[in-house]
Short mmCIF file of C-alpha atoms in Angstrom, two decimals:
data_model
loop_
_atom_site.label_atom_id
_atom_site.label_comp_id
_atom_site.label_asym_id
_atom_site.label_seq_id
_atom_site.Cartn_x
_atom_site.Cartn_y
_atom_site.Cartn_z
CA MET Q 2 30.59 108.47 -49.44
CA LYS Q 3 32.54 108.20 -52.24
CA LYS Q 4 30.02 106.16 -54.14
CA SER Q 5 27.60 109.42 -54.00
CA LYS Q 6 30.76 111.69 -55.19
CA ILE Q 7 30.94 109.19 -58.19
CA ILE Q 8 27.31 109.33 -59.13
CA ILE Q 9 27.51 112.99 -58.81
CA ILE Q 10 30.54 113.03 -61.13
CA SER Q 11 28.86 111.14 -63.44
CA ILE Q 12 25.72 112.54 -63.86
CA PHE Q 13 27.77 115.87 -63.94
CA THR Q 14 30.09 114.02 -66.69
CA VAL Q 15 26.75 113.45 -68.83
CA VAL Q 16 25.52 116.61 -68.54
CA LEU Q 17 28.73 118.29 -69.42
CA VAL Q 18 28.52 115.76 -72.34
CA LEU Q 19 25.42 116.36 -73.48
CA GLY Q 20 25.79 120.25 -73.23
CA VAL Q 21 29.11 120.18 -75.98
CA ILE Q 22 26.90 117.46 -78.24
CA ILE Q 23 24.42 120.05 -78.27
CA ALA Q 24 26.28 123.08 -78.42
CA VAL Q 25 28.52 121.46 -81.54
CA PHE Q 26 25.72 119.76 -83.05
CA PHE Q 27 22.18 121.59 -82.49
CA PRO Q 28 23.84 124.69 -81.40
CA ALA Q 29 20.44 126.62 -82.30
CA LEU Q 30 18.58 124.07 -80.56
CA PRO Q 31 17.44 126.89 -77.11
CA LEU Q 32 16.24 129.10 -80.34
CA TYR Q 33 13.78 126.51 -81.15
CA PHE Q 34 12.40 126.53 -77.67
CA GLN Q 35 12.25 130.00 -77.56
CA MET Q 36 10.15 129.97 -80.54
CA LYS Q 37 7.93 127.15 -80.21
CA ARG Q 38 7.11 129.45 -76.64
CA GLU Q 39 6.67 132.79 -78.24
CA CYS Q 40 5.12 131.91 -81.69
CA PRO Q 41 2.56 129.14 -80.62
CA THR Q 42 1.05 129.63 -84.21
CA ILE Q 43 4.02 128.95 -86.02
CA ASN Q 44 2.21 125.69 -87.90
CA ARG Q 45 -0.81 127.39 -88.88
CA THR Q 46 -1.62 126.87 -92.47
CA VAL Q 47 -2.72 129.02 -95.01
CA GLU Q 48 -6.46 127.78 -96.26
CA LYS Q 49 -7.94 128.06 -99.50
CA PHE Q 50 -10.80 130.59 -99.52
CA ASP Q 51 -13.36 128.38 -101.13
CA PHE Q 52 -16.78 129.70 -101.32
CA THR Q 53 -19.37 127.81 -103.86
CA GLY Q 54 -22.48 129.27 -102.34
CA ASP Q 55 -24.93 131.65 -104.92
CA ILE Q 56 -24.36 135.63 -104.93
CA PRO Q 57 -28.14 136.79 -104.12
CA LYS Q 58 -29.62 138.32 -107.66
CA ASP Q 59 -30.54 142.05 -105.32
CA PHE Q 60 -26.69 142.54 -104.05
CA LYS Q 61 -25.46 145.62 -105.45
CA LYS Q 62 -22.18 146.73 -106.73
CA ILE Q 63 -20.07 149.39 -104.69
CA THR Q 64 -16.98 151.23 -105.91
CA SER Q 65 -14.68 152.65 -103.54
CA CYS Q 66 -11.02 152.92 -103.20
CA GLY Q 67 -9.84 150.60 -106.47
CA ILE Q 68 -12.25 148.44 -105.32
CA THR Q 69 -15.31 146.81 -106.14
CA LEU Q 70 -17.57 144.47 -104.68
CA GLU Q 71 -21.03 143.28 -104.33
CA ALA Q 72 -23.49 143.67 -101.27
CA PRO Q 73 -26.71 143.92 -99.72
CA SER Q 74 -29.49 146.13 -101.31
CA ASP Q 75 -30.14 147.80 -98.18
CA MET Q 76 -26.40 148.79 -97.81
CA TYR Q 77 -25.62 152.45 -97.97
CA ARG Q 78 -23.10 155.09 -96.86
CA LYS Q 79 -22.49 156.49 -93.68
CA ASN Q 80 -21.80 159.80 -92.88
CA PRO Q 81 -21.13 160.72 -96.53
CA ASP Q 82 -19.62 163.88 -95.73
CA SER Q 83 -16.78 161.89 -94.15
CA SER Q 84 -13.71 160.79 -95.52
CA VAL Q 85 -13.86 157.51 -93.92
CA GLU Q 86 -15.28 155.26 -96.72
CA LEU Q 87 -17.82 152.98 -94.51
CA TYR Q 88 -20.96 151.71 -95.77
CA VAL Q 89 -23.57 149.70 -93.15
CA CYS Q 90 -27.04 148.41 -93.39
CA GLY Q 91 -29.18 147.47 -90.50
CA GLU Q 92 -30.22 149.40 -87.31
CA GLU Q 93 -28.45 152.22 -86.06
CA LYS Q 94 -25.61 150.74 -83.69
CA ASN Q 95 -26.92 147.47 -84.22
CA TYR Q 96 -25.31 147.30 -87.97
CA ASN Q 97 -26.48 143.52 -89.86
CA ALA Q 98 -23.51 143.99 -92.42
CA VAL Q 99 -20.26 146.78 -92.82
CA VAL Q 100 -18.08 147.62 -95.24
CA MET Q 101 -15.05 149.41 -95.12
CA PHE Q 102 -12.83 150.76 -97.78
CA TYR Q 103 -8.77 151.64 -97.02
CA GLU Q 104 -6.97 153.86 -99.67
CA PRO Q 105 -5.06 151.77 -101.58
CA PHE Q 106 -1.37 152.07 -100.53
CA ASP Q 107 2.35 152.05 -102.42
CA VAL Q 108 4.41 149.69 -101.28
CA SER Q 109 6.50 149.89 -104.65
CA GLU Q 110 9.35 150.97 -102.16
CA TYR Q 111 9.87 147.90 -100.62
CA ASP Q 112 11.85 147.14 -98.03
CA ALA Q 113 11.27 144.01 -95.67
CA PRO Q 114 10.92 145.71 -91.95
CA GLU Q 115 12.25 142.58 -90.11
CA LEU Q 116 14.90 141.43 -92.61
CA SER Q 117 17.63 142.74 -95.25
CA TYR Q 118 17.40 141.21 -98.53
CA ASP Q 119 20.86 139.78 -97.51
CA GLU Q 120 19.96 138.41 -94.26
CA LEU Q 121 17.01 136.53 -95.81
CA GLU Q 122 18.74 134.80 -98.55
CA PRO Q 123 20.10 131.98 -96.48
CA LEU Q 124 17.32 131.34 -94.87
CA CYS Q 125 15.68 131.13 -98.22
CA SER Q 126 19.05 129.24 -100.03
CA TYR Q 127 17.56 126.54 -97.16
CA LEU Q 128 14.74 126.23 -97.96
CA ASN Q 129 15.19 126.62 -101.68
CA GLU Q 130 13.00 129.44 -102.00
CA ASP Q 131 13.62 132.29 -103.96
CA VAL Q 132 14.06 135.42 -101.62
CA PRO Q 133 10.60 137.78 -101.72
CA GLN Q 134 11.06 140.90 -103.87
CA SER Q 135 7.91 142.32 -102.98
CA LEU Q 136 5.51 142.63 -99.08
CA TYR Q 137 3.16 140.34 -100.74
CA GLU Q 138 5.80 137.68 -101.64
CA LEU Q 139 7.63 138.48 -97.99
CA GLN Q 140 4.03 137.47 -96.61
CA LYS Q 141 3.49 134.65 -98.99
CA PHE Q 142 7.17 133.24 -97.98
CA ASN Q 143 6.20 133.98 -94.28
CA LEU Q 144 3.10 132.35 -93.52
CA ARG Q 145 3.81 129.38 -95.37
CA LEU Q 146 6.51 128.58 -92.56
CA ASN Q 147 6.25 125.87 -89.81
CA SER Q 148 8.77 124.49 -87.32
CA ASN Q 149 9.65 121.74 -89.83
CA ASP Q 150 11.55 124.54 -91.79
CA PHE Q 151 14.15 125.60 -88.29
CA ASN Q 152 17.87 124.58 -88.94
CA MET Q 153 18.82 123.35 -85.48
CA ARG Q 154 22.52 122.66 -87.02
CA ASN Q 155 22.77 126.91 -88.45
CA LYS Q 156 22.44 129.12 -85.86
CA GLY Q 157 22.46 132.41 -87.99
CA ILE Q 158 20.15 130.50 -89.84
CA ALA Q 159 17.70 130.13 -86.98
CA GLU Q 160 18.00 133.39 -85.64
CA THR Q 161 16.51 135.08 -89.30
CA PHE Q 162 13.91 131.90 -88.77
CA LEU Q 163 12.76 133.45 -85.08
CA ARG Q 164 12.54 136.64 -86.27
CA LEU Q 165 10.20 136.28 -88.95
CA ALA Q 166 7.85 133.43 -86.49
CA VAL Q 167 7.53 136.24 -84.71
CA SER Q 168 6.16 138.32 -87.81
CA LYS Q 169 4.48 135.21 -88.30
CA GLU Q 170 2.94 135.76 -85.03
CA LEU Q 171 1.89 138.93 -85.60
CA LEU Q 172 0.25 138.41 -89.27
CA ALA Q 173 -1.74 135.14 -88.34
CA GLY Q 174 -1.90 134.97 -84.83
CA GLN Q 175 -3.40 138.11 -83.63
CA ASP Q 176 -5.68 137.66 -80.97
CA LYS Q 177 -9.03 136.00 -82.00
CA CYS Q 178 -7.43 135.60 -86.14
CA SER Q 179 -9.17 132.34 -86.35
CA HIS Q 180 -8.40 131.31 -90.08
CA VAL Q 181 -6.03 133.44 -92.77
CA TYR Q 182 -7.24 132.56 -96.68
CA SER Q 183 -5.68 132.65 -99.80
CA PHE Q 184 -7.17 135.00 -102.20
CA GLU Q 185 -7.16 135.13 -105.92
CA SER Q 186 -9.34 135.85 -109.05
CA ASN Q 187 -8.61 137.06 -112.27
CA ASP Q 188 -6.56 139.95 -111.57
CA ALA Q 189 -5.59 139.76 -107.91
CA GLU Q 190 -4.16 137.69 -104.86
CA GLY Q 191 -3.49 138.31 -101.44
CA PHE Q 192 -4.71 137.43 -97.84
CA ILE Q 193 -8.27 137.58 -96.23
CA TYR Q 194 -7.85 137.23 -91.92
CA GLU Q 195 -10.84 136.05 -90.33
CA TYR Q 196 -11.51 137.20 -86.76
CA GLU Q 197 -14.10 136.54 -84.66
CA THR Q 198 -15.51 139.77 -82.61
CA SER Q 199 -17.10 140.44 -79.12
CA ARG Q 200 -20.13 141.21 -81.11
CA ASN Q 201 -20.95 137.95 -82.37
CA ASP Q 202 -20.15 138.39 -85.67
CA THR Q 203 -17.57 137.50 -88.39
CA GLU Q 204 -15.06 139.95 -89.46
CA TYR Q 205 -12.32 139.49 -92.67
CA VAL Q 206 -9.60 141.93 -94.04
CA VAL Q 207 -9.41 141.80 -97.11
CA ASN Q 208 -5.88 142.26 -98.62
CA ILE Q 209 -4.93 142.49 -102.15
CA TYR Q 210 -2.71 142.92 -105.26
CA PRO Q 211 -2.49 142.64 -108.64
CA LYS Q 212 -1.26 140.01 -110.11
CA GLY Q 213 2.41 140.54 -111.42
CA ASN Q 214 2.45 143.62 -109.87
CA TYR Q 215 2.68 143.94 -106.68
CA ASN Q 216 3.41 147.37 -106.26
CA THR Q 217 -0.29 148.61 -104.61
CA GLU Q 218 -1.86 147.12 -101.91
CA TYR Q 219 -5.92 147.20 -101.44
CA SER Q 220 -7.51 146.60 -98.66
CA VAL Q 221 -11.37 146.03 -97.27
CA LEU Q 222 -12.92 145.18 -94.55
CA VAL Q 223 -16.10 143.26 -94.12
CA ARG Q 224 -18.24 142.27 -91.20
CA ALA Q 225 -21.55 140.73 -91.11
CA GLU Q 226 -23.64 139.04 -88.43
CA ASN Q 227 -24.17 135.96 -91.17
CA PRO Q 228 -20.47 134.56 -91.93
CA GLU Q 229 -22.26 133.45 -95.13
CA THR Q 230 -23.71 137.19 -95.60
CA ALA Q 231 -19.75 138.54 -95.17
CA ARG Q 232 -18.53 135.39 -97.80
CA GLN Q 233 -20.87 136.22 -100.78
CA ILE Q 234 -19.58 139.74 -100.62
CA ILE Q 235 -15.59 138.76 -99.99
CA THR Q 236 -16.24 136.44 -103.14
CA THR Q 237 -16.82 139.24 -105.72
CA VAL Q 238 -14.13 141.42 -104.57
CA ARG Q 239 -12.60 143.00 -107.41
CA ILE Q 240 -9.64 145.66 -108.43
CA THR Q 241 -10.85 148.29 -110.48
CA GLU Q 242 -7.71 150.42 -111.41
CA GLU Q 243 -4.20 149.72 -111.92
#
């Protein structure tokens, strides 16, 4: 009986000592496990959008909502009397390609919805990064994060990281979001989100900003049965107004 008590006391002592060590040296460990549980795509990386195929010569230019792109020659404006800038080609209700433009979005009054500047500064300092000054820069910073950046020893920084990890999950870990690509042209940069849809086609959402002036977000959705067609269209996307 005494031997059993000694064993129990020894186990309790070891657990207590481990608890003290974790609390003192790794206070953010519980937050790390929470992050791994709630943010399964934390280590997803942004890929370079690299398309080297040719653009068909019969593609035509379409300009809307500050964006110009090239699309299949049989693409037409659906419901031209509507305020929705939607272009389609193919049979009714079974389109083989769709392009939908969104009105430019003013983000000049940027205020990080996830965290304030003062809250971001300690994490950015720890990672040797500049504090994001625009919505695009915040997304860029956010999408670069991975579990190796987690700080086990500073609970405050870890809490900030967890909040950003949840934000990354919303950006890049949405249901059926299969890839995130970086977009860059001569005058713009941004991100492309790829989705596999229930229609067995591929959908891309392109969010871009004028280089060096991230006050306006331009967006277009491109969907096609043939991913090659969608990528051909995306390759031609350009901003057409300041």
